[in-house]
Amino acid sequence: MANEKIILTGDRPTGRLHIGHYVGSLRRRVELQNSGEFDKIFIMIADAQALTDNFDNPEKVRQNIIEVALDYISAGIDPAKSNILIQSQIPELTELTFFYSNLVTVSRLQRNPTVKNEIQMRNFETSIPVGFFTYPISQAADITAFKATTVPVGVDQLPMIEQTKEIVQRFNYIYSPDKPVLVDCEALIPENESCQRLPGIDGQAKMSKSLGNCIYLSDSADEVKDKIMKKMYTDPLHIQVSDPGHLEGNVVFTYLDAFCKDEHFERYLPEYANLDELKGHYTRGGLGDVKVKKFLNNIMQETLDPIRTRRHELEKDIPGIYEILRQGTNAAREVAANTLSEVKAAMRINYFDDAELIRAQSEKYEGIKD
Ligand code: TRP
């Protein structure tokens, strides 16, 4: 149907989800889901994409599908409102990828900043696997197969959305100029800068499993507390409580920016009305790190407690989770198959469904009898 509002987004199942995923995109997806404004919602566990840089470790991908599914549902993705699907089980996506790959040049892929960055990170410079190099095309297939209008993602995914938009435009221009088959999409990124690239607890650029600086949604209360109180990077120049503190690069304050609401002050730190007051005191001097860390810990526990509790409930019925995935995938596959038929019709490669083609071809040979 025209003008439907459709969400598609997803994650690579290479590990449990952490609070960077949460503030970067997952929290927003749950809000959008519950807003009731969307006609359909698809959340993809992108295992095929995960294999593009983990092809030598398929077991890792296989093990983490359930982790990501548990994290999604615990965080509030409701299978009654959102289809959770497994990418590799929808072969239509691969077919779309193959057709779209004609519309993208090698140099355009080489310019994709996310791909460039990942090639460096993985030391792929000398031998880039083709599957990895072309995954932005497959991601365009993910998005367009569901005619997504809205793609809530972290900022690192913006180049993928940009590439998708170009593919949509080229496809429609070449194959369906009169009645566009593919739908243009918009990325939705967090407004709050701290949420866009949440640093790891060590203050390193980004929270990431390989750097070992994550707080996971599934961490126990003690693990979360330990990471905040004992490991979290603050301001190395703030030695005495009376010293003026710095906010720049101070992870505790970055996390407060991402998680803290005024109501948290009423509950846990009533001496201050809001985060600006707390920051003011810290930068003037006279406010110790431990006090701020305790406040952050209270907020994190309040945020993560319900997620952890729901997860423990869900963990009791793993076959039930796989069933949710099966149903989500089946429903999604129908939608993708529909789009693929339209794509093939637009590309004039739906020969057996095309009675007019067969009639015209036979007419061409009529009268040519031996
Ligand atoms: N590239 C995304 C990531 O690394 C995962 C992903 C795959 C995705 N397909 C998608 C995200 C489609 C948004 C839309 O997290």
XYZ file of C-alpha atoms and ligand atoms in Angstrom:
385
model
C 0.000 0.000 0.000
C 1.168 3.495 -0.692
C 2.195 5.788 2.144
C 2.591 3.073 4.697
C 5.074 3.851 7.444
C 7.438 0.946 7.774
C 10.471 0.437 9.974
C 13.355 -1.850 9.169
C 16.521 -2.039 11.157
C 18.866 -4.656 12.513
C 22.087 -5.760 14.104
C 24.861 -8.207 13.355
C 24.709 -11.092 15.804
C 28.350 -11.114 16.872
C 27.820 -10.624 20.600
C 25.369 -9.644 23.293
C 24.002 -6.124 22.931
C 25.454 -3.384 25.125
C 24.266 -0.003 26.334
C 25.831 1.626 23.261
C 23.350 -0.323 21.137
C 20.628 0.622 23.602
C 21.018 4.405 23.495
C 22.217 4.383 19.879
C 19.122 2.741 18.474
C 17.335 0.064 20.510
C 15.646 2.441 22.982
C 14.344 4.477 20.044
C 13.011 1.410 18.255
C 10.979 0.479 21.301
C 9.558 4.021 21.546
C 8.679 4.006 17.848
C 7.121 0.583 18.168
C 4.958 1.744 21.054
C 4.033 5.024 19.385
C 1.578 3.117 17.215
C 2.560 5.309 14.274
C 4.010 2.534 12.158
C 2.125 0.100 9.993
C 4.814 -2.566 10.044
C 8.064 -3.068 11.916
C 10.879 -5.433 10.971
C 13.902 -5.992 13.184
C 16.559 -8.047 11.479
C 19.191 -10.254 13.009
C 21.729 -9.798 10.224
C 23.563 -13.117 10.382
C 24.483 -13.175 6.686
C 26.050 -9.751 7.050
C 27.847 -10.893 10.205
C 29.354 -13.708 8.140
C 30.917 -11.213 5.734
C 33.586 -10.530 8.340
C 33.202 -13.691 10.418
C 33.094 -16.263 7.620
C 35.770 -18.261 9.418
C 33.739 -18.404 12.610
C 30.146 -19.286 11.751
C 29.641 -20.817 15.171
C 30.062 -17.381 16.772
C 27.274 -16.003 14.608
C 25.073 -19.018 15.271
C 25.536 -18.742 19.044
C 24.767 -15.053 19.150
C 21.446 -15.093 17.307
C 19.639 -16.125 20.480
C 21.587 -13.568 22.547
C 20.481 -10.727 20.310
C 16.901 -12.009 20.231
C 16.827 -12.187 24.047
C 18.295 -8.693 24.287
C 15.723 -7.305 21.858
C 12.710 -8.736 23.611
C 14.045 -7.945 27.088
C 14.607 -4.344 26.039
C 10.985 -4.028 24.954
C 10.734 -5.186 21.359
C 7.332 -6.851 21.384
C 6.972 -9.735 18.921
C 3.245 -8.990 18.716
C 4.060 -5.575 17.252
C 7.440 -6.127 15.571
C 8.639 -8.964 13.360
C 12.020 -10.186 14.464
C 13.637 -12.023 11.572
C 16.792 -13.869 10.657
C 18.357 -12.465 7.503
C 19.862 -15.650 6.031
C 16.498 -17.405 6.072
C 15.092 -15.006 3.496
C 16.726 -15.995 0.194
C 14.842 -13.227 -1.628
C 17.310 -10.784 -0.053
C 20.191 -12.444 -1.851
C 18.432 -12.212 -5.185
C 17.755 -8.516 -4.690
C 21.397 -8.005 -3.756
C 22.499 -9.619 -7.004
C 20.317 -7.374 -9.137
C 21.248 -4.227 -7.210
C 24.939 -4.972 -7.578
C 24.638 -3.957 -11.234
C 23.723 -0.475 -10.097
C 26.745 0.170 -7.896
C 30.326 0.811 -8.964
C 33.447 -0.471 -7.269
C 34.667 3.072 -6.723
C 31.403 4.027 -5.031
C 31.828 1.136 -2.595
C 35.438 2.128 -2.002
C 34.269 5.591 -0.996
C 31.816 4.322 1.631
C 33.354 5.648 4.877
C 31.999 2.839 7.066
C 33.391 0.182 4.749
C 36.717 2.023 4.560
C 36.930 2.196 8.306
C 36.015 -1.452 8.787
C 38.559 -2.562 6.201
C 41.219 -0.824 8.276
C 39.947 -2.175 11.570
C 40.035 -5.730 10.260
C 43.364 -5.405 8.441
C 41.615 -6.351 5.225
C 43.643 -3.823 3.183
C 45.550 -6.385 1.168
C 42.773 -8.888 0.600
C 39.231 -7.688 0.967
C 36.651 -10.456 0.714
C 34.144 -9.603 -2.020
C 31.219 -10.449 0.254
C 32.426 -7.977 2.836
C 33.175 -5.292 0.281
C 29.670 -5.482 -1.125
C 27.680 -5.748 2.082
C 26.297 -2.215 1.689
C 24.428 -3.554 -1.369
C 23.003 -6.371 0.683
C 21.989 -3.870 3.324
C 20.135 -1.912 0.646
C 18.316 -5.152 -0.167
C 17.415 -5.566 3.527
C 15.906 -2.115 3.659
C 14.125 -2.065 0.306
C 12.757 -5.618 0.495
C 10.434 -4.395 3.231
C 9.779 -1.019 1.592
C 11.051 0.579 4.755
C 10.463 4.297 5.115
C 12.258 4.662 8.432
C 15.541 3.119 9.514
C 16.479 3.812 13.147
C 20.233 3.280 13.364
C 23.417 4.532 14.937
C 25.349 7.280 13.134
C 27.910 4.788 11.825
C 25.173 3.445 9.545
C 24.436 6.727 7.772
C 26.683 5.902 4.785
C 24.685 2.675 4.306
C 21.435 4.580 4.166
C 22.996 7.041 1.747
C 23.975 4.153 -0.538
C 20.540 2.629 -0.241
C 18.919 5.879 -1.321
C 21.152 5.963 -4.408
C 20.252 2.393 -5.317
C 16.545 3.129 -4.912
C 16.859 6.155 -7.136
C 18.802 4.339 -9.847
C 16.566 1.321 -9.802
C 13.401 3.354 -10.098
C 14.932 5.565 -12.786
C 16.060 2.653 -14.933
C 13.379 0.040 -14.372
C 10.263 1.699 -13.068
C 10.236 5.387 -14.009
C 6.455 5.627 -14.207
C 5.474 3.825 -11.066
C 8.403 3.537 -8.635
C 8.762 0.035 -7.209
C 11.339 0.820 -4.525
C 10.614 3.148 -1.637
C 12.942 5.879 -0.430
C 13.946 5.681 3.233
C 15.176 7.986 5.966
C 17.629 7.204 8.733
C 16.636 8.101 12.254
C 19.595 8.789 14.507
C 19.663 9.858 18.164
C 19.381 13.615 18.748
C 21.596 13.491 21.809
C 25.251 13.523 20.829
C 26.334 11.323 23.736
C 23.952 8.654 22.472
C 25.338 8.769 18.947
C 28.708 7.310 19.839
C 28.667 6.131 23.396
C 32.296 5.674 24.490
C 33.470 2.561 26.303
C 33.901 2.662 30.089
C 37.642 3.213 29.520
C 36.986 6.405 27.557
C 38.064 4.756 24.296
C 36.358 6.040 21.214
C 33.563 3.533 21.013
C 32.052 0.831 23.133
C 33.012 -2.420 21.485
C 33.333 -6.013 22.438
C 36.838 -6.333 21.021
C 38.051 -3.498 23.272
C 36.490 -5.146 26.346
C 34.990 -1.839 27.476
C 31.263 -2.620 27.366
C 28.404 -2.627 29.791
C 26.050 -5.288 28.464
C 22.281 -5.189 28.808
C 22.591 -8.640 30.357
C 25.355 -7.797 32.875
C 24.461 -8.598 36.487
C 23.844 -5.753 38.934
C 27.260 -6.401 40.487
C 29.043 -6.362 37.146
C 27.441 -3.040 36.262
C 28.351 -1.569 39.643
C 31.938 -2.809 39.395
C 32.396 -1.389 35.922
C 31.113 2.002 37.036
C 32.722 2.292 40.462
C 36.062 0.605 39.772
C 36.749 0.808 36.057
C 35.046 3.869 34.656
C 37.313 6.613 33.346
C 36.675 10.099 34.730
C 38.997 13.106 34.791
C 42.624 12.226 35.517
C 43.288 15.816 36.662
C 40.523 15.694 39.265
C 42.626 14.364 42.127
C 41.346 16.160 45.212
C 37.607 16.589 45.664
C 38.222 20.326 45.772
C 39.939 20.343 42.339
C 37.869 21.685 39.470
C 36.735 18.742 37.319
C 36.526 18.499 33.538
C 33.539 17.176 31.632
C 35.228 16.733 28.261
C 36.034 13.041 27.770
C 34.679 12.233 31.221
C 32.782 8.993 30.685
C 30.638 9.306 33.808
C 29.186 12.568 32.556
C 28.819 11.290 28.998
C 26.725 8.407 30.329
C 24.703 10.802 32.467
C 24.024 12.811 29.308
C 22.734 9.637 27.676
C 20.704 8.203 30.558
C 19.876 10.837 33.168
C 16.477 12.529 33.476
C 15.484 15.232 35.966
C 13.329 12.739 37.857
C 16.465 10.772 38.715
C 17.653 13.720 40.812
C 14.467 13.669 42.856
C 14.977 9.987 43.558
C 18.728 9.700 44.053
C 20.357 13.121 44.403
C 17.831 15.684 45.572
C 20.498 18.307 46.390
C 20.570 19.098 42.662
C 17.653 19.890 40.380
C 19.207 18.733 37.171
C 22.323 17.687 35.311
C 23.420 21.250 34.598
C 23.608 21.993 38.319
C 25.610 18.846 38.946
C 27.994 19.680 36.107
C 28.350 23.209 37.451
C 29.414 21.955 40.847
C 31.814 19.424 39.356
C 33.589 21.960 37.176
C 33.801 24.519 40.027
C 35.372 21.872 42.266
C 34.173 20.363 45.527
C 32.280 17.397 44.067
C 33.945 13.973 44.260
C 33.863 11.325 41.529
C 32.530 8.667 43.876
C 29.360 10.610 44.529
C 28.731 11.121 40.823
C 29.513 7.495 40.071
C 27.059 6.314 42.734
C 24.399 8.481 41.140
C 25.151 7.035 37.710
C 25.080 3.534 39.150
C 21.598 4.146 40.582
C 20.359 5.305 37.204
C 21.950 2.409 35.345
C 20.525 -0.125 37.764
C 17.067 1.421 37.456
C 17.345 1.289 33.651
C 18.825 -2.191 33.355
C 16.966 -3.985 36.169
C 13.699 -4.515 34.298
C 15.607 -5.589 31.169
C 17.638 -8.126 33.140
C 14.571 -9.466 34.943
C 12.670 -9.935 31.679
C 15.706 -11.645 30.167
C 15.865 -14.175 32.985
C 12.188 -14.965 32.430
C 12.709 -15.367 28.669
C 15.774 -17.566 29.150
C 13.464 -20.208 30.658
C 11.860 -20.853 27.277
C 14.512 -20.811 24.560
C 12.453 -22.938 22.129
C 9.756 -20.281 22.497
C 12.222 -17.623 21.385
C 13.194 -19.642 18.304
C 9.490 -19.997 17.547
C 9.107 -16.204 17.712
C 12.018 -15.910 15.284
C 10.518 -18.501 12.963
C 7.185 -16.704 12.836
C 8.790 -13.289 12.432
C 10.969 -14.628 9.640
C 8.066 -16.317 7.841
C 5.947 -13.170 7.935
C 8.897 -11.103 6.726
C 9.665 -13.536 3.938
C 6.227 -13.047 2.432
C 6.789 -9.321 2.254
C 10.258 -9.717 0.734
C 8.930 -12.202 -1.849
C 6.288 -9.715 -2.883
C 8.859 -6.991 -3.420
C 11.088 -9.370 -5.346
C 8.214 -10.194 -7.744
C 7.657 -6.511 -8.348
C 11.375 -5.992 -8.893
C 11.557 -8.836 -11.387
C 8.478 -7.598 -13.217
C 9.989 -4.111 -13.435
C 13.236 -5.640 -14.745
C 11.268 -7.613 -17.348
C 12.600 -10.937 -16.068
C 9.330 -12.499 -15.013
C 9.087 -14.546 -18.218
C 6.810 -17.346 -17.106
C 4.267 -14.966 -15.580
C 4.226 -12.866 -18.702
C 1.504 -14.178 -20.988
C 1.880 -11.100 -23.172
C 5.559 -11.895 -23.788
C 4.799 -15.438 -24.825
C 1.957 -14.310 -27.091
C 4.090 -11.611 -28.754
C 6.985 -13.996 -29.297
C 4.765 -16.554 -30.926
C 3.217 -13.888 -33.132
C 6.702 -12.970 -34.311
C 7.134 -16.511 -35.631
C 3.646 -16.929 -37.030
C 3.611 -17.472 -40.759
C 7.161 -18.716 -40.711
C 6.304 -22.273 -41.515
C 8.620 -24.561 -43.354
N 24.977 -2.948 9.450
C 24.184 -3.041 10.646
C 25.172 -3.144 11.837
O 26.332 -3.390 11.640
C 23.259 -4.222 10.674
C 22.250 -4.205 9.559
C 22.114 -5.125 8.560
C 21.245 -3.230 9.332
N 21.094 -4.813 7.750
C 20.544 -3.654 8.175
C 20.873 -2.043 9.953
C 19.504 -2.902 7.624
C 19.834 -1.288 9.405
C 19.162 -1.715 8.258
O 24.745 -3.004 12.963
